[in-house]
Amino acid sequence: MLTLEKTKKLAVMSGKGGVGKTTIAVNLAVALASEGYQVGLLDLDLHGPNVQRMLGVSLPPSEGEKIVPAKYGESLKVFSLAMILQEGAPVIWRGPLKHKAIEQLTKDVDWGEIDYLICDLPPGTGDEALSTFQIIKPDAVIIVSTPQKVAGDDVRRTMNFVKRLNGKILGVVENMSYLVCPKCGEKIFLFGKGETEKIAEEFNVPLLARIPMDPEVAALSDDGKPAVVYKRETVIEEEFRKIVEKVLAL
Ligand SMILES: Nc1ncnc2c1ncn2[C@@H]1O[C@H](COP(=O)(O)OP(=O)(O)OP(=O)(O)O)[C@@H](O)[C@H]1O
Ligand SMILES: [Mg+2]
């Protein structure tokens, strides 16, 4: 369906909500674009689209038949339903309608020639995930988790979903790995340790990166400022660099 034959398509998924999928998808897209690649970022969290706020972009006026996506910098095109919905308006759609919507977002948005398409998914293995696999057919999936066992339980289901659909798991990103104490600089492992490594081992996939919990990341996200741009030369930039390298090797 997606005519972007030369485009590498990646889906960012997790079993659990609120673990940082959108944060990872947005920063990865920005990081890839800043390497000089043409990138598309498609928000497929139809009920809870957050990509627009995290990048602070909106649609330009478009007159043709196709929707011209929003732009972040020169090389990143972004589309999210939030850009065409009224603020606060709920999306009340059943599966078939969501399937149609995903088809349209790939066909009717003028993505142009892009090297990478990053799809941000809602948590779990529901309609959006299934339709994404049927329509977009991602080349690889990036799994996001936190070190908590409760996140791991759900993430395993998502990883088995990807396997069942013969998808490729690029690896697992551990988000909210630790917090650095602002007073003494010691690492505080808020959500425990070891669970993400265990999952990566179980599924024989790499642990791509460990992103610390950082209150500034949350505040920047709310202001449409991706951490990879606004927190340069930090461990955050370093860890995203590791994810980018794995994506480029795809
Ligand atoms: N490393 C981090 N440090 C601090 N805050 C973070 C970090 N990663 C994500 N957050 C914050 O945690 C919240 C959830 O992140 P995000 O929206 O990216 O998760 P999600 O998995 O996409 O959620 P959903 O399941 O609702 O789509 C956001 O407020 C975000 O700013
Ligand atoms: Mg999200």
Coordinates of C-alpha atoms and ligand atoms in Angstrom, one line a residue:
M1 CA 0.0 0.0 0.0
L2 CA 2.7 2.4 1.0
T3 CA 4.5 3.3 -2.3
L4 CA 7.7 4.2 -0.5
E5 CA 9.6 1.3 -1.9
K6 CA 13.0 2.6 -1.0
T7 CA 11.9 3.7 2.4
K8 CA 13.0 1.7 5.5
K9 CA 10.0 1.5 7.8
L10 CA 10.2 1.3 11.5
A11 CA 7.5 0.9 14.1
V12 CA 8.1 1.9 17.8
M13 CA 6.1 -0.4 20.0
S14 CA 5.7 -1.5 23.6
G15 CA 3.2 -3.7 25.5
K16 CA 2.9 -1.0 28.1
G17 CA 1.5 2.5 28.0
G18 CA 3.5 5.5 29.1
V19 CA 7.0 3.9 28.9
G20 CA 8.3 6.5 26.4
K21 CA 7.4 5.2 22.9
T22 CA 6.5 8.6 21.5
T23 CA 9.6 10.2 23.2
I24 CA 11.8 7.6 21.6
A25 CA 10.1 7.8 18.2
V26 CA 10.3 11.6 18.1
N27 CA 13.9 11.8 19.1
L28 CA 15.0 9.0 16.8
A29 CA 13.3 10.7 13.9
V30 CA 15.0 14.0 14.7
A31 CA 18.3 12.3 15.2
L32 CA 18.1 10.5 11.8
A33 CA 17.1 13.7 10.1
S34 CA 20.0 15.6 11.7
E35 CA 22.3 13.0 10.1
G36 CA 21.1 14.2 6.7
Y37 CA 18.5 11.6 6.0
Q38 CA 15.0 12.4 4.7
V39 CA 12.6 11.1 7.4
G40 CA 8.9 10.8 7.9
L41 CA 7.3 10.5 11.4
L42 CA 3.8 9.1 11.4
D43 CA 1.7 9.1 14.6
L44 CA -0.4 6.0 14.6
D45 CA -1.6 6.4 18.2
L46 CA -5.0 7.3 16.8
H47 CA -6.7 7.7 20.2
G48 CA -3.8 9.4 22.0
P49 CA -1.7 11.3 19.4
N50 CA 1.2 13.0 21.2
V51 CA 3.7 13.6 18.4
Q52 CA 2.6 17.1 17.5
R53 CA 3.0 18.4 21.0
M54 CA 6.4 16.8 21.4
L55 CA 7.7 18.6 18.2
G56 CA 5.6 21.7 18.3
V57 CA 4.8 21.6 14.6
S58 CA 1.6 22.1 12.6
L59 CA 0.4 21.5 9.1
P60 CA 1.1 24.1 6.4
P61 CA -1.9 25.1 4.3
S62 CA -2.3 22.6 1.4
E63 CA -4.4 23.0 -1.7
G64 CA -3.7 19.8 -3.7
E65 CA -5.3 16.4 -3.1
K66 CA -2.6 15.2 -0.8
I67 CA -2.0 16.4 2.7
V68 CA 1.3 18.3 3.0
P69 CA 2.9 17.0 6.3
A70 CA 4.3 19.4 8.9
K71 CA 8.0 19.9 8.8
Y72 CA 10.5 19.9 11.6
G73 CA 13.7 21.4 10.2
E74 CA 14.6 20.7 6.6
S75 CA 14.5 16.9 6.6
L76 CA 11.7 15.7 8.9
K77 CA 8.1 15.4 7.8
V78 CA 5.5 14.8 10.4
F79 CA 1.9 13.8 10.4
S80 CA -0.4 13.2 13.3
L81 CA -4.2 13.1 13.5
A82 CA -3.9 15.7 16.3
M83 CA -3.0 18.2 13.5
I84 CA -6.5 17.9 11.9
L85 CA -8.6 17.2 15.0
Q86 CA -10.0 19.8 17.2
E87 CA -8.1 20.1 20.5
G88 CA -9.5 17.6 23.0
A89 CA -11.8 15.9 20.4
P90 CA -12.0 12.1 21.0
V91 CA -11.5 9.6 18.3
I92 CA -14.3 7.1 18.6
W93 CA -13.5 4.5 15.9
R94 CA -13.8 0.7 15.8
G95 CA -11.1 -1.5 14.1
P96 CA -12.2 -1.3 10.4
L97 CA -12.3 2.5 10.5
K98 CA -8.9 2.6 12.1
H99 CA -7.6 0.3 9.4
K100 CA -9.0 2.7 6.7
A101 CA -7.5 5.7 8.5
I102 CA -4.0 4.1 8.5
E103 CA -4.3 3.3 4.9
Q104 CA -5.2 6.9 4.1
L105 CA -2.4 8.3 6.3
T106 CA 0.1 6.3 4.2
K107 CA -1.5 7.2 0.8
D108 CA -2.9 10.6 1.2
V109 CA -0.1 12.3 3.0
D110 CA 2.6 13.6 0.6
W111 CA 5.6 11.9 2.2
G112 CA 7.7 12.5 -1.0
E113 CA 10.9 10.5 -1.1
I114 CA 12.0 9.6 2.3
D115 CA 14.7 7.3 3.5
Y116 CA 13.1 6.3 6.8
L117 CA 9.5 6.3 8.1
I118 CA 9.1 6.0 11.8
C119 CA 5.7 5.0 13.1
D120 CA 4.7 5.7 16.7
L121 CA 2.2 3.2 17.9
P122 CA -0.1 3.0 20.9
P123 CA 0.6 0.4 23.6
G124 CA -0.2 -3.2 23.0
T125 CA -1.2 -5.4 20.1
G126 CA -4.6 -4.1 19.1
D127 CA -6.1 -2.8 15.9
E128 CA -3.5 -0.2 15.2
A129 CA -0.6 -2.6 15.6
L130 CA -2.2 -5.3 13.4
S131 CA -3.2 -2.8 10.7
T132 CA 0.3 -1.3 10.7
F133 CA 1.7 -4.7 10.0
Q134 CA -0.8 -5.4 7.3
I135 CA -0.5 -2.0 5.6
I136 CA 2.9 -0.5 6.3
K137 CA 4.8 -3.8 6.8
P138 CA 7.6 -2.4 9.0
D139 CA 11.1 -3.6 8.2
A140 CA 11.8 -3.6 11.9
V141 CA 10.3 -2.8 15.2
I142 CA 11.9 -1.0 18.1
I143 CA 10.6 -2.1 21.5
V144 CA 10.5 0.3 24.3
S145 CA 10.4 -0.8 27.9
T146 CA 11.3 0.3 31.4
P147 CA 13.2 -1.9 33.9
Q148 CA 9.9 -2.7 35.8
K149 CA 8.7 -6.3 35.7
V150 CA 5.2 -5.1 35.1
A151 CA 6.4 -3.4 31.9
G152 CA 8.3 -6.6 30.9
D153 CA 5.2 -8.7 31.2
D154 CA 3.4 -6.7 28.6
V155 CA 6.5 -6.2 26.4
R156 CA 7.0 -9.9 26.0
R157 CA 3.4 -10.2 24.6
T158 CA 4.2 -7.5 22.1
M159 CA 7.5 -9.1 21.1
N160 CA 5.7 -12.4 20.6
F161 CA 3.1 -10.6 18.5
V162 CA 5.9 -9.3 16.2
K163 CA 7.4 -12.8 16.0
R164 CA 4.0 -14.3 15.2
L165 CA 3.7 -11.8 12.3
N166 CA 7.2 -12.6 11.1
G167 CA 8.4 -9.1 11.9
K168 CA 12.0 -8.2 12.8
I169 CA 12.8 -6.8 16.2
L170 CA 15.7 -4.4 15.9
G171 CA 16.1 -4.4 19.7
V172 CA 14.9 -3.1 23.0
V173 CA 15.3 0.4 24.3
E174 CA 15.3 0.7 28.1
N175 CA 13.8 4.0 29.0
M176 CA 13.7 5.5 32.4
S177 CA 16.6 3.3 33.3
Y178 CA 17.7 5.4 36.3
L179 CA 17.6 8.9 37.7
V180 CA 20.8 10.8 38.5
C181 CA 20.5 12.3 41.9
P182 CA 20.9 16.1 41.4
K183 CA 22.7 16.5 44.8
C184 CA 25.2 13.6 44.8
G185 CA 25.2 12.4 41.2
E186 CA 24.5 8.8 42.2
K187 CA 22.3 6.7 40.0
I188 CA 18.9 5.8 41.5
F189 CA 17.3 2.8 39.9
L190 CA 13.7 3.8 40.4
F191 CA 12.2 0.9 38.5
G192 CA 14.7 -1.8 39.4
K193 CA 17.4 -3.4 37.3
G194 CA 17.9 -6.3 35.0
E195 CA 14.5 -6.9 33.5
T196 CA 15.2 -5.4 30.1
E197 CA 18.5 -7.3 29.7
K198 CA 16.6 -10.4 30.6
I199 CA 13.9 -9.8 27.9
A200 CA 16.6 -8.9 25.3
E201 CA 18.4 -12.2 26.1
E202 CA 15.2 -14.2 26.0
F203 CA 14.3 -13.0 22.5
N204 CA 17.9 -12.9 21.4
V205 CA 17.8 -9.2 20.4
P206 CA 20.2 -6.4 21.4
L207 CA 19.5 -3.9 24.1
L208 CA 19.8 -0.8 22.0
A209 CA 20.2 1.9 24.6
R210 CA 19.5 2.9 28.1
I211 CA 17.8 6.3 28.4
P212 CA 17.9 7.8 31.9
M213 CA 14.9 9.4 33.5
D214 CA 15.4 13.1 33.3
P215 CA 12.8 15.7 34.4
E216 CA 14.2 18.0 31.7
V217 CA 13.3 15.5 29.0
A218 CA 9.7 15.6 30.2
A219 CA 9.6 19.4 30.4
L220 CA 11.3 19.8 27.0
S221 CA 8.8 17.3 25.4
D222 CA 5.9 19.3 26.6
D223 CA 7.4 22.4 25.0
G224 CA 7.9 20.7 21.6
K225 CA 11.7 20.5 22.1
P226 CA 13.3 17.1 21.4
A227 CA 16.0 16.1 23.9
V228 CA 18.4 15.2 21.1
V229 CA 18.5 18.8 20.0
Y230 CA 18.1 20.5 23.4
K231 CA 20.4 18.3 25.4
R232 CA 23.3 17.9 23.2
E233 CA 26.5 16.3 24.4
T234 CA 24.7 14.4 27.2
V235 CA 24.2 10.8 27.8
I236 CA 20.8 11.2 26.1
E237 CA 22.4 12.2 22.9
E238 CA 24.9 9.4 23.2
E239 CA 22.3 6.7 23.8
F240 CA 20.2 7.9 20.8
R241 CA 23.4 7.8 18.7
K242 CA 23.5 4.1 19.5
I243 CA 20.0 3.6 18.3
V244 CA 20.7 5.5 15.1
E245 CA 23.7 3.4 14.4
K246 CA 21.6 0.2 14.6
V247 CA 18.9 1.8 12.4
L248 CA 21.5 2.8 9.8
A249 CA 22.8 -0.7 9.7
L250 CA 19.3 -2.1 8.8
Ligands
LIG1 N1 13.6 9.4 29.8 C1 12.6 10.2 30.2 N2 12.8 11.1 31.3 C2 11.8 11.8 31.7 N3 10.5 11.8 31.3 C3 10.3 10.9 30.2 C4 11.3 10.1 29.7 N4 10.7 9.4 28.7 C5 9.4 9.8 28.6 N5 9.1 10.7 29.6 C6 7.9 11.3 29.9 O1 7.0 10.3 30.2 C7 5.7 10.5 29.7 C8 5.3 9.3 28.8 O2 6.2 9.3 27.7 P1 5.6 9.0 26.2 O3 4.4 9.8 26.0 O4 6.7 9.1 25.3 O5 5.2 7.4 26.5 P2 4.4 6.5 25.5 O6 4.9 5.1 25.8 O7 4.4 7.0 24.1 O8 2.9 6.7 26.1 P3 1.5 6.1 25.5 O9 1.5 4.7 25.8 O10 0.5 7.0 26.2 O11 1.6 6.4 24.0 C9 5.7 11.8 28.9 O12 5.3 12.8 29.8 C10 7.2 12.0 28.6 O13 7.6 13.3 28.5
MG2 MG 2.8 7.5 22.9

